[in-house]
mmCIF file of C-alpha atoms and ligand atoms in Angstrom:
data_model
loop_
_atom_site.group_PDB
_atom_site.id
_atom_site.type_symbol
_atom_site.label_atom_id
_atom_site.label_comp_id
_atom_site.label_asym_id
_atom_site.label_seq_id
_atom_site.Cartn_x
_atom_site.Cartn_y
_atom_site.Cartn_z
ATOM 1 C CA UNK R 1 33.042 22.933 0.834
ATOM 2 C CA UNK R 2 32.575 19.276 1.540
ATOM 3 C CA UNK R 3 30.407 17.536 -0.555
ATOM 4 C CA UNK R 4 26.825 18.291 0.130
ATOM 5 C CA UNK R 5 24.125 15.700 -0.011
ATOM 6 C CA UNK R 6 20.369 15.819 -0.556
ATOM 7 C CA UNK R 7 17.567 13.859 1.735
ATOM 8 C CA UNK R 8 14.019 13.838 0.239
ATOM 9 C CA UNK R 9 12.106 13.418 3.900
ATOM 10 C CA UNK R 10 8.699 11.885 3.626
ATOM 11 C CA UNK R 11 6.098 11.589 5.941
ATOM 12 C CA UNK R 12 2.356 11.287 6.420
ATOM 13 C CA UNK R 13 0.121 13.668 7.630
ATOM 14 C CA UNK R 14 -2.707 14.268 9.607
ATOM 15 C CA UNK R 15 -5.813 13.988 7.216
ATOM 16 C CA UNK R 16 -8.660 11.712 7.825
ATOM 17 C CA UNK R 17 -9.323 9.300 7.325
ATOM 18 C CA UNK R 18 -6.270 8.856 5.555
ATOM 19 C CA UNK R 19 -2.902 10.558 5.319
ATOM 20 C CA UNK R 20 -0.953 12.383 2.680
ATOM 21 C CA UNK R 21 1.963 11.939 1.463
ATOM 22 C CA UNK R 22 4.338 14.795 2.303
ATOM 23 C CA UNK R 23 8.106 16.046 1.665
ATOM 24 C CA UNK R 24 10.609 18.230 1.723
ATOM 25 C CA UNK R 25 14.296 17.984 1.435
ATOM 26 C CA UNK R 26 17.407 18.479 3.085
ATOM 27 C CA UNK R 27 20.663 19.558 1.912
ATOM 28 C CA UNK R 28 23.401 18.749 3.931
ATOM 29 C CA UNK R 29 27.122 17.549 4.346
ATOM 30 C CA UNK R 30 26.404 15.139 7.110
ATOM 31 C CA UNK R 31 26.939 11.173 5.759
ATOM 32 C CA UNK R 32 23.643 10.210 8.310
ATOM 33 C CA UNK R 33 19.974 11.651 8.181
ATOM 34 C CA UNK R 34 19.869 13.941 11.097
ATOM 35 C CA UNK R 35 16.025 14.481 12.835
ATOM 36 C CA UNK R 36 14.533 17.370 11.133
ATOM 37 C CA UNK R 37 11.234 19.264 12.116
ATOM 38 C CA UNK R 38 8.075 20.596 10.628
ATOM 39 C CA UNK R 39 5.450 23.252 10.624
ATOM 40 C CA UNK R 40 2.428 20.316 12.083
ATOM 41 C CA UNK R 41 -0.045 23.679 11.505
ATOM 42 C CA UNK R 42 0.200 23.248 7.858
ATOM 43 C CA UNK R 43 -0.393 19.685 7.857
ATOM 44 C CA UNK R 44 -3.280 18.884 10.504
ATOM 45 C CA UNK R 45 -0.787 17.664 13.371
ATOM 46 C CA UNK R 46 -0.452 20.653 15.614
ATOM 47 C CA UNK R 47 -1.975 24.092 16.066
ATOM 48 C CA UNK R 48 -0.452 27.493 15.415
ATOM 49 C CA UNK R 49 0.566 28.274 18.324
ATOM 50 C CA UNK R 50 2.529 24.866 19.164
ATOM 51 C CA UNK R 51 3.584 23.889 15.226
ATOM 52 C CA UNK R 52 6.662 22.121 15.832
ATOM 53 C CA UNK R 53 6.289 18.595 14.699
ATOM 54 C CA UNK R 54 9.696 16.321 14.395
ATOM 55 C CA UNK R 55 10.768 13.787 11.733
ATOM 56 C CA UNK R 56 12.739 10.818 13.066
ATOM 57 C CA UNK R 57 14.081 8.481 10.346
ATOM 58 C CA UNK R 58 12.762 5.161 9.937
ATOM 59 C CA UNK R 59 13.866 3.923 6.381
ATOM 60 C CA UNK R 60 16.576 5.493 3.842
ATOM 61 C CA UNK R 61 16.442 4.390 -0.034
ATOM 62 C CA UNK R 62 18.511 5.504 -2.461
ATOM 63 C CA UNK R 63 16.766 7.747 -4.883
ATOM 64 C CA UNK R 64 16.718 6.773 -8.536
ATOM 65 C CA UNK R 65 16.601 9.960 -9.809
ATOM 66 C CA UNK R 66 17.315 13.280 -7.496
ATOM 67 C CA UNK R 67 17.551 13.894 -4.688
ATOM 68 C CA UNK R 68 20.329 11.366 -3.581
ATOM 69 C CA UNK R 69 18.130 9.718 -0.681
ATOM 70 C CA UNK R 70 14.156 9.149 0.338
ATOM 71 C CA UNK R 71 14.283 8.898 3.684
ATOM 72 C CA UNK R 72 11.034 7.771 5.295
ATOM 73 C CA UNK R 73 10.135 9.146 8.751
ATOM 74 C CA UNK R 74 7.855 8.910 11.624
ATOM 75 C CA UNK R 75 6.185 11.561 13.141
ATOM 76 C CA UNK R 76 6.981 12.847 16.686
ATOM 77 C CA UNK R 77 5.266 15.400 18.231
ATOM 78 C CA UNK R 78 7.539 18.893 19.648
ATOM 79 C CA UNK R 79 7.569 17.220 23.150
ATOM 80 C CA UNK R 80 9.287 13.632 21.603
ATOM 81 C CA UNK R 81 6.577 11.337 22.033
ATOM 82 C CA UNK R 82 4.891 9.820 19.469
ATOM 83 C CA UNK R 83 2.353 11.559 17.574
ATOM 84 C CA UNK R 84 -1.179 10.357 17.434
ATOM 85 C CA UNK R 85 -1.219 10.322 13.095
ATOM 86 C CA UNK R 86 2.099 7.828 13.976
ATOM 87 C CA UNK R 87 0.328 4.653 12.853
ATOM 88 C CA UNK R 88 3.459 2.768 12.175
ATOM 89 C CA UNK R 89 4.899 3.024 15.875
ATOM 90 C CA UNK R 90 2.145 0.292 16.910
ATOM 91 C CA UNK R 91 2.753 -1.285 14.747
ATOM 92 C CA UNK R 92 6.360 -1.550 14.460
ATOM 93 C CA UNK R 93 6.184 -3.314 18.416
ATOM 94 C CA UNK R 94 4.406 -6.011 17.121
ATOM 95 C CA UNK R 95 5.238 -6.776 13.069
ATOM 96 C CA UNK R 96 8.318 -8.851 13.561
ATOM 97 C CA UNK R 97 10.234 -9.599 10.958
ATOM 98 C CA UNK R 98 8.959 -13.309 10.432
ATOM 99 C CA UNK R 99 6.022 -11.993 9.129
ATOM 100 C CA UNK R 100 6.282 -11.523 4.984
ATOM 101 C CA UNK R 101 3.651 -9.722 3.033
ATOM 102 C CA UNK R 102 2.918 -9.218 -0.269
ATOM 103 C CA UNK R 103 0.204 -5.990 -1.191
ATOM 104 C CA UNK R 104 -0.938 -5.873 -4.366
ATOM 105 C CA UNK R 105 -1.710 -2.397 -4.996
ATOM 106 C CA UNK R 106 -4.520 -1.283 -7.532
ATOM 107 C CA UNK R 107 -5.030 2.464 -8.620
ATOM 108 C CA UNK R 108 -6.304 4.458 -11.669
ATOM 109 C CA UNK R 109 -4.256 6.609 -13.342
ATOM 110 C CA UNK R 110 -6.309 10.266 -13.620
ATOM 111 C CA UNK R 111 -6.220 13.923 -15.008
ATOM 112 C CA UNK R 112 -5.926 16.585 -13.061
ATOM 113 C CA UNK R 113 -9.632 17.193 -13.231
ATOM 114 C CA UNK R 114 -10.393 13.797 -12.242
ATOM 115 C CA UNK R 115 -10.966 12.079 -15.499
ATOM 116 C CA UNK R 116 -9.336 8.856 -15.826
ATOM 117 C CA UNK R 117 -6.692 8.118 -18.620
ATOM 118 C CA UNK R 118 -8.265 6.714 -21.653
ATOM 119 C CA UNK R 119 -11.821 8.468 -20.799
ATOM 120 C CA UNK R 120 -11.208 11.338 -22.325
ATOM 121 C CA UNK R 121 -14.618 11.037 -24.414
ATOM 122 C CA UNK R 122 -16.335 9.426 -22.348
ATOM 123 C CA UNK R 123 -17.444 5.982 -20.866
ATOM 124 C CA UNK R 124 -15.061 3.097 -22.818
ATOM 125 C CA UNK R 125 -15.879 -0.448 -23.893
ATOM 126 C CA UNK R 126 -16.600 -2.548 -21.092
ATOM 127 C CA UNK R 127 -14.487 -4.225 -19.206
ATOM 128 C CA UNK R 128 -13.054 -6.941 -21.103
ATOM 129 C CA UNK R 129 -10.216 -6.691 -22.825
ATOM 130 C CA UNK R 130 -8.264 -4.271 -20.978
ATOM 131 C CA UNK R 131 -7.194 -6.371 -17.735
ATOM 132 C CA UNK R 132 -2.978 -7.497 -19.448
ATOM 133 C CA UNK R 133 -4.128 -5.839 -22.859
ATOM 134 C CA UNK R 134 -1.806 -4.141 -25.045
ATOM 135 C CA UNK R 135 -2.749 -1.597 -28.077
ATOM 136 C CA UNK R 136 -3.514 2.419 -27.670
ATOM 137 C CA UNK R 137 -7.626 1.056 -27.321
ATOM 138 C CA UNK R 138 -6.739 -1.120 -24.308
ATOM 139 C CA UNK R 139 -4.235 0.769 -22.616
ATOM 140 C CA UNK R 140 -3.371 3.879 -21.023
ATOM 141 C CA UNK R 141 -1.025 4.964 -18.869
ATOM 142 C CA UNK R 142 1.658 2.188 -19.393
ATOM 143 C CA UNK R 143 4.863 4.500 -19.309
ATOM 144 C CA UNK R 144 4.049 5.010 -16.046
ATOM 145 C CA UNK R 145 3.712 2.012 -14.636
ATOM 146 C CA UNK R 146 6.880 0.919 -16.404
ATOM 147 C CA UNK R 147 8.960 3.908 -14.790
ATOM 148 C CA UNK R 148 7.592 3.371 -11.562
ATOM 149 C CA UNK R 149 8.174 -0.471 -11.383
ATOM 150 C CA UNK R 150 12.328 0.180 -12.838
ATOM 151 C CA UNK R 151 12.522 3.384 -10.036
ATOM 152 C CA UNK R 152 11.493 0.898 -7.142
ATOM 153 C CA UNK R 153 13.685 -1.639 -8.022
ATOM 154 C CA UNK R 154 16.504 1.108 -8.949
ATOM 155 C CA UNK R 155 15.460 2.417 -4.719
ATOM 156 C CA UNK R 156 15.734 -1.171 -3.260
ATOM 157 C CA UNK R 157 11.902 -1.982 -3.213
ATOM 158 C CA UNK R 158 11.028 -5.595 -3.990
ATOM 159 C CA UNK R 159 8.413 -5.116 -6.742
ATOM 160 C CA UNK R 160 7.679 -8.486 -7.960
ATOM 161 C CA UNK R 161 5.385 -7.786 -10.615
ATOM 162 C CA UNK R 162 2.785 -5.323 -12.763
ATOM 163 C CA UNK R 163 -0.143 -5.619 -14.530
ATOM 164 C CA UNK R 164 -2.687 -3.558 -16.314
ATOM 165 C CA UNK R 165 -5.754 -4.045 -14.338
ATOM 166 C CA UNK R 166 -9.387 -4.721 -15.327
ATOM 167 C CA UNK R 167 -10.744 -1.147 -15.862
ATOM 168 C CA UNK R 168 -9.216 1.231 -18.581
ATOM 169 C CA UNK R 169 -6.103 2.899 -17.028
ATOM 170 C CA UNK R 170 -6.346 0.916 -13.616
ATOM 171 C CA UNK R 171 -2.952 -0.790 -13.129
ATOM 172 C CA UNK R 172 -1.523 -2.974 -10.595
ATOM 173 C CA UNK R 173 1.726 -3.787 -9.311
ATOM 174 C CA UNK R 174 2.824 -6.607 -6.215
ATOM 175 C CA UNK R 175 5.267 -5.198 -3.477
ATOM 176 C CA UNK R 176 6.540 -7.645 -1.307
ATOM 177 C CA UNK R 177 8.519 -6.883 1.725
ATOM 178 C CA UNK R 178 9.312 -8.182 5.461
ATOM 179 C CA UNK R 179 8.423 -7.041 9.640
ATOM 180 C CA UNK R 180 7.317 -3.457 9.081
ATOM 181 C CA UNK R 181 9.541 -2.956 6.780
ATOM 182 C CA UNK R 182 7.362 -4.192 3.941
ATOM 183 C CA UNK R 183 5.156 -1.494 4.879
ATOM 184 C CA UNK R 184 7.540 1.237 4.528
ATOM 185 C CA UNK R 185 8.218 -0.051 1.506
ATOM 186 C CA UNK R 186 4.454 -0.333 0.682
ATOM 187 C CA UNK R 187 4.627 3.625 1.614
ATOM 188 C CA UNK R 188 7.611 4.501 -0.610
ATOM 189 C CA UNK R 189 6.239 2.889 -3.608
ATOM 190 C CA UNK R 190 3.030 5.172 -3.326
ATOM 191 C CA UNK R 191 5.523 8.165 -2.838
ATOM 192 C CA UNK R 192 7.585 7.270 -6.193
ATOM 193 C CA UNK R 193 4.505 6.550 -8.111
ATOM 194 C CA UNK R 194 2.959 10.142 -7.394
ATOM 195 C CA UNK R 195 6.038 11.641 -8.265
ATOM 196 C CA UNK R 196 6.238 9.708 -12.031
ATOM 197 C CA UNK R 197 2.464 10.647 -12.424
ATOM 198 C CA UNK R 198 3.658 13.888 -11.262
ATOM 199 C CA UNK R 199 6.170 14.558 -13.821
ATOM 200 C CA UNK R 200 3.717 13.324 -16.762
ATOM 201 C CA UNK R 201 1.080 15.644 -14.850
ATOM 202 C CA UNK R 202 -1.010 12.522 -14.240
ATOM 203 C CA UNK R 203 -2.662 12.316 -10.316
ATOM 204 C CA UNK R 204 -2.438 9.034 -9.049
ATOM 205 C CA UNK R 205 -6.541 7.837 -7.535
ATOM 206 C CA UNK R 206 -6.295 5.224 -5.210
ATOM 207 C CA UNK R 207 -10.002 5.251 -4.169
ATOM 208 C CA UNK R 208 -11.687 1.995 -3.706
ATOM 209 C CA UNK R 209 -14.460 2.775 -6.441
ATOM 210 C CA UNK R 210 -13.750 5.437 -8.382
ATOM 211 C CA UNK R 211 -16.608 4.910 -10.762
ATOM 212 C CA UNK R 212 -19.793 3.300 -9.840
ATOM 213 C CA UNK R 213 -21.714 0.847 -12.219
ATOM 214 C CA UNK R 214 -20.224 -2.202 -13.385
ATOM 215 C CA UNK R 215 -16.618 -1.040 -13.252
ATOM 216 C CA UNK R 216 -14.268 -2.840 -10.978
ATOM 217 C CA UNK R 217 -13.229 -0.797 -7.623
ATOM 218 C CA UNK R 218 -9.319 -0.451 -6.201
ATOM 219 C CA UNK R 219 -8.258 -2.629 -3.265
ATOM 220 C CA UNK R 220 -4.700 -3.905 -1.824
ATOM 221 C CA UNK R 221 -5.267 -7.648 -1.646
ATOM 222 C CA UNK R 222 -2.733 -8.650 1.603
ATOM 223 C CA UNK R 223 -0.759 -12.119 1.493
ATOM 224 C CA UNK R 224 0.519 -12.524 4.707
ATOM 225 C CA UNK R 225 2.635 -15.537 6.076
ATOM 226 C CA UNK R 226 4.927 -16.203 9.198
ATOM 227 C CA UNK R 227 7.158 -18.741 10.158
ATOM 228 C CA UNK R 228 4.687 -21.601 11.016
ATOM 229 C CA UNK R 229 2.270 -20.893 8.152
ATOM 230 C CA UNK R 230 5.710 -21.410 5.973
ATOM 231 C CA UNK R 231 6.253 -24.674 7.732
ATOM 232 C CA UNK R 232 3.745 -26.951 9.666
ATOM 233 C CA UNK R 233 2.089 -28.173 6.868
ATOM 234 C CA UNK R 234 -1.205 -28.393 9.071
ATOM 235 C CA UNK R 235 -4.430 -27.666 7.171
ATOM 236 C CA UNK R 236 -6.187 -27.490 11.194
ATOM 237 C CA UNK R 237 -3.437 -24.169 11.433
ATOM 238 C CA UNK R 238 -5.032 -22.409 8.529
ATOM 239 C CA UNK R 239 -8.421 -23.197 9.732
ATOM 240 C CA UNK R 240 -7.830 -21.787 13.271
ATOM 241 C CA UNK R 241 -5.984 -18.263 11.614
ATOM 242 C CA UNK R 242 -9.996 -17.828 9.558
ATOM 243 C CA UNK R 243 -11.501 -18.631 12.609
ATOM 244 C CA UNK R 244 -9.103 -15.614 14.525
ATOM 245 C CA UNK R 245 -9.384 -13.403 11.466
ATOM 246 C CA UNK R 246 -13.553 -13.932 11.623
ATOM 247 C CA UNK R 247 -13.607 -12.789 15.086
ATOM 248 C CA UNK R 248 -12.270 -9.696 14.114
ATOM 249 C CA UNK R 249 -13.804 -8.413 10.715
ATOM 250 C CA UNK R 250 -15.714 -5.438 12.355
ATOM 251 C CA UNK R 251 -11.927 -4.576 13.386
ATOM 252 C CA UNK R 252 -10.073 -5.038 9.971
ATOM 253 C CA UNK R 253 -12.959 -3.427 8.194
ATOM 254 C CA UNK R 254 -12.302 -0.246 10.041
ATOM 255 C CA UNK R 255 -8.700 -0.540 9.494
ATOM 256 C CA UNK R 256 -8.894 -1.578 6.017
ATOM 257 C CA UNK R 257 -9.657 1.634 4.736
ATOM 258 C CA UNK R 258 -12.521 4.083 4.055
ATOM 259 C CA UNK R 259 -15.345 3.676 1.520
ATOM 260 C CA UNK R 260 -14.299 0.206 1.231
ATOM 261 C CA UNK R 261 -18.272 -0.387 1.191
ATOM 262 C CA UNK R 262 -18.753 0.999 -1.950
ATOM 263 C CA UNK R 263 -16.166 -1.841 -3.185
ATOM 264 C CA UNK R 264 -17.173 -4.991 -1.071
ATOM 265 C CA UNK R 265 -20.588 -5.545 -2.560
ATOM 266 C CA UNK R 266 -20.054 -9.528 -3.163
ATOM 267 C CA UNK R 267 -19.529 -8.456 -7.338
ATOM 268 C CA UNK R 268 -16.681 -8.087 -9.186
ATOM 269 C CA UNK R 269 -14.507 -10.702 -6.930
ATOM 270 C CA UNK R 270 -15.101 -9.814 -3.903
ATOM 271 C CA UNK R 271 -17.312 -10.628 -0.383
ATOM 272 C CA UNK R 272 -19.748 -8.251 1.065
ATOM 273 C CA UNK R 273 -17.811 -6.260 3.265
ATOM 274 C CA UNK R 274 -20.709 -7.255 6.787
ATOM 275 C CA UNK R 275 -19.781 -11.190 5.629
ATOM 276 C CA UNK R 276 -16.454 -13.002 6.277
ATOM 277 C CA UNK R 277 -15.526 -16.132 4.450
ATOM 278 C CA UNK R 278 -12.589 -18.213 3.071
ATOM 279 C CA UNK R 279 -12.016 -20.506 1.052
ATOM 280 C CA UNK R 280 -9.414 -22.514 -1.745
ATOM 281 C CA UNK R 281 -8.635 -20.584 -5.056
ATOM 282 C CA UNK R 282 -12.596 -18.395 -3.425
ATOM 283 C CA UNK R 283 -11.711 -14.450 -5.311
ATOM 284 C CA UNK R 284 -15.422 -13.973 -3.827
ATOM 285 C CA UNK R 285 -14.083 -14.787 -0.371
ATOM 286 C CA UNK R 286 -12.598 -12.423 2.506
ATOM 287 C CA UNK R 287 -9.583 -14.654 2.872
ATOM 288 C CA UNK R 288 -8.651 -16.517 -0.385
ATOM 289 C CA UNK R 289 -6.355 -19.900 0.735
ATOM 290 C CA UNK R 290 -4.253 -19.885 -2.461
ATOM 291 C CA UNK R 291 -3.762 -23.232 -4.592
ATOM 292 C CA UNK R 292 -0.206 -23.142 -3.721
ATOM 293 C CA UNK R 293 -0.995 -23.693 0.293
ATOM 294 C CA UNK R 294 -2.706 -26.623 0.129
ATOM 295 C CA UNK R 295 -0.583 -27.938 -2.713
ATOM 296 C CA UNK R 296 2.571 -27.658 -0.670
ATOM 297 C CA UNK R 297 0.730 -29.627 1.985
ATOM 298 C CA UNK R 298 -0.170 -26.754 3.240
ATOM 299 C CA UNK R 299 2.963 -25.013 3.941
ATOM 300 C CA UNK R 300 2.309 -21.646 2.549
ATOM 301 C CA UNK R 301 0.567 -18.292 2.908
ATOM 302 C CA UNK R 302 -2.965 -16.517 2.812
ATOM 303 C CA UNK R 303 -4.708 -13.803 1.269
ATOM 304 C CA UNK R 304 -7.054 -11.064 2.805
ATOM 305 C CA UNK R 305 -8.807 -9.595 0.248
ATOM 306 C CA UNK R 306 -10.597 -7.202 2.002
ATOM 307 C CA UNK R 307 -8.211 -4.111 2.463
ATOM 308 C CA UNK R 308 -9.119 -1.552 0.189
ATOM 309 C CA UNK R 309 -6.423 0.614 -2.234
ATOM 310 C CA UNK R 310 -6.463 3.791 -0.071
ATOM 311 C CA UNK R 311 -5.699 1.552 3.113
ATOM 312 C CA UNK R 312 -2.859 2.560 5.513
ATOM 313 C CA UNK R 313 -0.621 -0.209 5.153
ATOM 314 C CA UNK R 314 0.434 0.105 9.000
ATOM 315 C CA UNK R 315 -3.026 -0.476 9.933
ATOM 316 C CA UNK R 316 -3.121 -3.299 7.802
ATOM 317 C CA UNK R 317 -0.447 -5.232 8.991
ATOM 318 C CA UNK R 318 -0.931 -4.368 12.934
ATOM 319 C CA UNK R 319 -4.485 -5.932 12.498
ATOM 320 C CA UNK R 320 -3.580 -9.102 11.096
ATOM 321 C CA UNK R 321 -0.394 -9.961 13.235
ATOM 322 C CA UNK R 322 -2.578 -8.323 16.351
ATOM 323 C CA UNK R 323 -5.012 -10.815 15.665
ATOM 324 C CA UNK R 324 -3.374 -13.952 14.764
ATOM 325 C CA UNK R 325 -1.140 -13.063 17.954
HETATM 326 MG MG1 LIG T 1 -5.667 -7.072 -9.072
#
């Protein structure tokens, strides 16, 4: 028998108002990732009597651990067009690959039952000491973090750093990736991350406020840049991308991600999510123009600090390059 390979497929499904995470895998002698198909019923993209959805590959990454390949896909439906869950096919027309972005991805770590690592008895200290702490009474959940940040650089995914975040057993890590690519890549990471959890039967909960009160909410601050934000050196070009990206905050609010109101209350760094602003070094702002712009005479990038955790990174980065267009 030749030698027989395994795929891990992974797509998202059809929930609202946002997907899953799905996968199955593939065994197979064949060197390339053939098309597959899948039962759409099972998943909220087709009905019983017309299940057949199809998985086209978009993105292959070699697998840390097994199976030998994730293979990302996009969703067609059983007559080959493009399925309306597809979010990435929009916006794979129009995310070239000048455009860089870096997410920075927050998420608590929970139980099964919902309770968060490191609240096992209860509320903990407040926040304080916990945002980069070390020690069992500031941290929890660190292996995880740890093995997730080595298996995405082991699968090709450009982690550039990880933190633990302000809230007991919220982390953080930076992905940074180009085009639509970075937001396959965005994707994968999530996928790896469940599976660590997973195996330490952890649930990852990337909800943008998963406890109310004066504990800090989730989000996926966006840095964005393309080729003449890396290069003018114009502080008028920055001024005019706020002035696009005000126009249309009604329009990156609803693609940023849902209960994103319960995080954008104008406390704990951020803006109230009906008000757009920006401003140098501003965490309270919308869109934060980082030191490093204007000290590089403005050559540099921007931060939207509005999309929340549980955003669809697709969505994210077809609103800002739509807009800015
Ligand atoms: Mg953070």
């Amino acid at each position: 028998m030749s030698k027989m390979r395994t795929y891990e497929y992974v797509w998202l499904d059809g929930y609202k108002p946002e997907p899953n995470l799905r996968s199955k895998i593939k065994a197979t002698a064949e060197e390339t990732t053939p098309d597959w198909s899948f039962d759409g019923s099972s998943t909220q993209q087709a009905g019983t009597g017309d299940s057949d959805c199809l998985l086209l590959p978009v993105q292959s990454y070699e697998n840390p651990t097994e199976p030998d390949y994730i293979v990302l896909c996009q969703v067609h439906g059983a007559d080959h067009k493009v399925h309306p869950t597809n979010t990435r096919a929009a916006a794979a027309e129009i995310v070239t690959d000048e455009w860089w972005f870096g997410f920075e991805q927050e998420y608590y770590l929970t139980h099964p039952d919902g309770t968060i690592l490191g609240w096992e008895h209860g509320d903990p200290r407040p926040q304080g000491e916990y945002y980069c702490g070390v020690g069992a009474s500031n941290i929890a959940g660190r292996e995880i973090s740890e093995a997730h940040l080595l298996a995405c650089l082991e699968a090709g995914i450009e982690i550039t750093g990880t933190n633990a975040e302000v809230g007991l057993g919220q982390w953080e890590y930076q992905c940074f990736g180009k085009g639509i690519k970075a937001a396959d890549d965005l994707w994968v990471s999530r996928y790896i991350l469940n599976k660590i959890a997973e195996e330490h039967g952890v649930c990852v909960n990337y909800h943008p406020k998963p406890k109310k009160g004066d504990w800090n909410g989730s989000g996926m601050h966006t840095n964005f840049s393309n080729d003449v934000m890396r290069t003018k050196g114009d502080k008028a070009l920055f001024d005019e991308i706020c002035g696009k990206l005000e126009k249309c905050h009604d329009e990156a609010i609803a693609a940023y991600g849902s209960d994103n109101d319960m995080r954008l209350t104008g406390s704990h760094e951020t803006q109230v999510i009906t008000k757009f602003s920006h401003g140098v070094s501003d965490r309270g702002a919308s869109i934060r123009i980082p030191v490093y712009t204007v000290e590089h005479g403005w050559k540099g990038y921007l931060e939207d600090r509005r999309p929340s955790s549980n955003a669809d990174p697709y969505l994210i980065v077809a609103h800002i390059v739509g807009a800015l267009k």
